[in-house]
Short mmCIF file of N, CA and C in Angstrom, two decimals:
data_model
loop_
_atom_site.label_atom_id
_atom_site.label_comp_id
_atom_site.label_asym_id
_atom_site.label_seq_id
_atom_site.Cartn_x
_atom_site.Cartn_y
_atom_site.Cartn_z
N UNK A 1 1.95 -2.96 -16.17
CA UNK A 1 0.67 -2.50 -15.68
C UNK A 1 -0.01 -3.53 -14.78
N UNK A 2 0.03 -4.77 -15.34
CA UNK A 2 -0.49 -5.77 -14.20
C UNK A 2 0.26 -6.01 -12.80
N UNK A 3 1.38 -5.64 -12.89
CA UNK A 3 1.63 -4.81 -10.98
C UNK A 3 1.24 -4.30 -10.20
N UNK A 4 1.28 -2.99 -11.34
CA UNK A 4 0.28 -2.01 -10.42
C UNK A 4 -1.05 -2.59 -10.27
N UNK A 5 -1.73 -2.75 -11.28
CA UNK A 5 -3.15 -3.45 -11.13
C UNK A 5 -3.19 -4.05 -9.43
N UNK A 6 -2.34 -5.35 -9.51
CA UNK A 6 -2.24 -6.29 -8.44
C UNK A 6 -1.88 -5.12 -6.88
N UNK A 7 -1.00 -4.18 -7.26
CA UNK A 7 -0.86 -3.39 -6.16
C UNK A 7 -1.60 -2.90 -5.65
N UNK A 8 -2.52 -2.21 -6.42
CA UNK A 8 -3.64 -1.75 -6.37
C UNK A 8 -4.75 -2.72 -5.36
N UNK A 9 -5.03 -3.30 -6.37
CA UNK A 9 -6.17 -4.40 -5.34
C UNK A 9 -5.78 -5.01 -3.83
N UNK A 10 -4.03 -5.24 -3.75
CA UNK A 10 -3.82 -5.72 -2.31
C UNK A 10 -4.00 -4.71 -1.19
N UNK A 11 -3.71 -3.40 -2.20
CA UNK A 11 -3.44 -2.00 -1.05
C UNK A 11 -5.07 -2.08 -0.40
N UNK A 12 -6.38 -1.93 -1.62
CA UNK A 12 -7.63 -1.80 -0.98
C UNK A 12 -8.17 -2.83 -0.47
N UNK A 13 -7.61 -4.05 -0.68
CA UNK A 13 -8.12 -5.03 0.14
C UNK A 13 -7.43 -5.20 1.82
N UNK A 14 -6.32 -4.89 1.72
CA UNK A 14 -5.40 -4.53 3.25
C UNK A 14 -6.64 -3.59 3.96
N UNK A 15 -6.71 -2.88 2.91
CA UNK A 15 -7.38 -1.23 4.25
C UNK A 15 -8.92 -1.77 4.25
N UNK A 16 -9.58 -2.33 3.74
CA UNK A 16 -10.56 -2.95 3.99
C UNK A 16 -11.11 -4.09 5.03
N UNK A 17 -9.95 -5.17 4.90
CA UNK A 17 -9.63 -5.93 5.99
C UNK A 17 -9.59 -5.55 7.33
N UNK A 18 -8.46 -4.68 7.14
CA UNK A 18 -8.07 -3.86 8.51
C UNK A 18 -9.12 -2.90 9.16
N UNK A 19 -9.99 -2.27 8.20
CA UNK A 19 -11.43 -1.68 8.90
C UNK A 19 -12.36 -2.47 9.26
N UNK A 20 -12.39 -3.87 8.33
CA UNK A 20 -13.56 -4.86 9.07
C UNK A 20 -13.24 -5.53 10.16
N UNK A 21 -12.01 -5.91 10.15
CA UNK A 21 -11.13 -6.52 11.21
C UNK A 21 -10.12 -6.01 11.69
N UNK A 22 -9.93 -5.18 12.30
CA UNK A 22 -9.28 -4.25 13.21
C UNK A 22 -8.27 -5.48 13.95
N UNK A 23 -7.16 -5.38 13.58
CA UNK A 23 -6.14 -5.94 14.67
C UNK A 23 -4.70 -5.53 14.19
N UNK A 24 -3.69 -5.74 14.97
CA UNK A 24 -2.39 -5.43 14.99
C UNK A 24 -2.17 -6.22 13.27
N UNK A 25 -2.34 -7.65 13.35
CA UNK A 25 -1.81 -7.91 11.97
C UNK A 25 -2.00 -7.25 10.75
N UNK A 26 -3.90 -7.06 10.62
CA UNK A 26 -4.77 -6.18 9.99
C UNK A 26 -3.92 -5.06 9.52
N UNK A 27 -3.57 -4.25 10.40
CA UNK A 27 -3.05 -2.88 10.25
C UNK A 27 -1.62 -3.08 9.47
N UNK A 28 -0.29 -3.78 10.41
CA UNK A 28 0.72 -3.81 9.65
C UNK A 28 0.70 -4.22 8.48
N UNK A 29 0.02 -4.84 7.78
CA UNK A 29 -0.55 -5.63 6.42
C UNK A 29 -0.60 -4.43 5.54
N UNK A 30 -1.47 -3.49 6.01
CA UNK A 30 -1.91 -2.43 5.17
C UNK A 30 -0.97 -1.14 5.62
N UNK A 31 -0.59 -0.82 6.50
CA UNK A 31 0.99 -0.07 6.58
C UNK A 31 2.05 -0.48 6.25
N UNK A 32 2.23 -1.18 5.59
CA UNK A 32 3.63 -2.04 4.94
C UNK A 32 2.82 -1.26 3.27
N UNK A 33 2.15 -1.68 3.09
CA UNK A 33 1.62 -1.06 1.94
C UNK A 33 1.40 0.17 1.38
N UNK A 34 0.88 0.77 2.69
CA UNK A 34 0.88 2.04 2.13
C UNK A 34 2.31 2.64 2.11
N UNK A 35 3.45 2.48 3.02
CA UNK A 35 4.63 2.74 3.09
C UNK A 35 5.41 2.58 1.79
N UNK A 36 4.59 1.43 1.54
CA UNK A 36 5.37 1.18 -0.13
C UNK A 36 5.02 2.10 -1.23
N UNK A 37 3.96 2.85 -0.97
CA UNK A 37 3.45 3.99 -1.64
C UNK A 37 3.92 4.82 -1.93
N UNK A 38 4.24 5.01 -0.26
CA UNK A 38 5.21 6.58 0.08
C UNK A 38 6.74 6.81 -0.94
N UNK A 39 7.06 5.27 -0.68
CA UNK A 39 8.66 5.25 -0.76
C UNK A 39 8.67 5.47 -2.33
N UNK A 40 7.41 4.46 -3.52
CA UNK A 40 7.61 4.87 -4.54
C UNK A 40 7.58 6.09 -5.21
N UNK A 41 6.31 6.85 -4.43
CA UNK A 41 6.33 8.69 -4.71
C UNK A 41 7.28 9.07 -4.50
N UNK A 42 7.98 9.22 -3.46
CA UNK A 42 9.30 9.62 -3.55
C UNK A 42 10.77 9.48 -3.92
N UNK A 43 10.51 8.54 -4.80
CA UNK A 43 10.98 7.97 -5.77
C UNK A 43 11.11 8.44 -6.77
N UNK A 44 9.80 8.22 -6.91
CA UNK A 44 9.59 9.60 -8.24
C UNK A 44 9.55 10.81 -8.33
N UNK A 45 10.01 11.67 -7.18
CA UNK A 45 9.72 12.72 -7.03
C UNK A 45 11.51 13.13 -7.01
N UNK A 46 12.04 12.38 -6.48
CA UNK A 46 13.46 12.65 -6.79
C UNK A 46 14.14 12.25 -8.11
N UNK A 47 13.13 11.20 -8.76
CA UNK A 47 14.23 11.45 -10.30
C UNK A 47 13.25 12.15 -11.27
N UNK A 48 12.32 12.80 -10.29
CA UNK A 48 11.86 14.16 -11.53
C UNK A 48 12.80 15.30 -12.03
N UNK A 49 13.85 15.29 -10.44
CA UNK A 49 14.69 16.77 -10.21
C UNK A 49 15.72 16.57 -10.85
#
């Protein structure tokens, strides 16, 4: 659980960053992240089936 926890807080601190400070790094920071999102949902979505 303290993963996710930590996941958690980097994901909203990325998209926060990236809205206060708008730049190329900003963004990939927090699209690397959310991507990591994606990939785990679907993750789980294939060893539901």
């Amino acid at each position: 659980m303290q993963k996710l926890t930590a996941l958690q807080t980097a994901t909203k601190r990325a998209l926060y960053e990236a809205i206060l400070y708008p730049g190329v790094d900003n963004f990939v920071k927090y699209f690397r992240l959310q991507n990591y999102w994606t990939q785990q949902a679907g993750l789980f979505t294939m060893s539901a089936k």
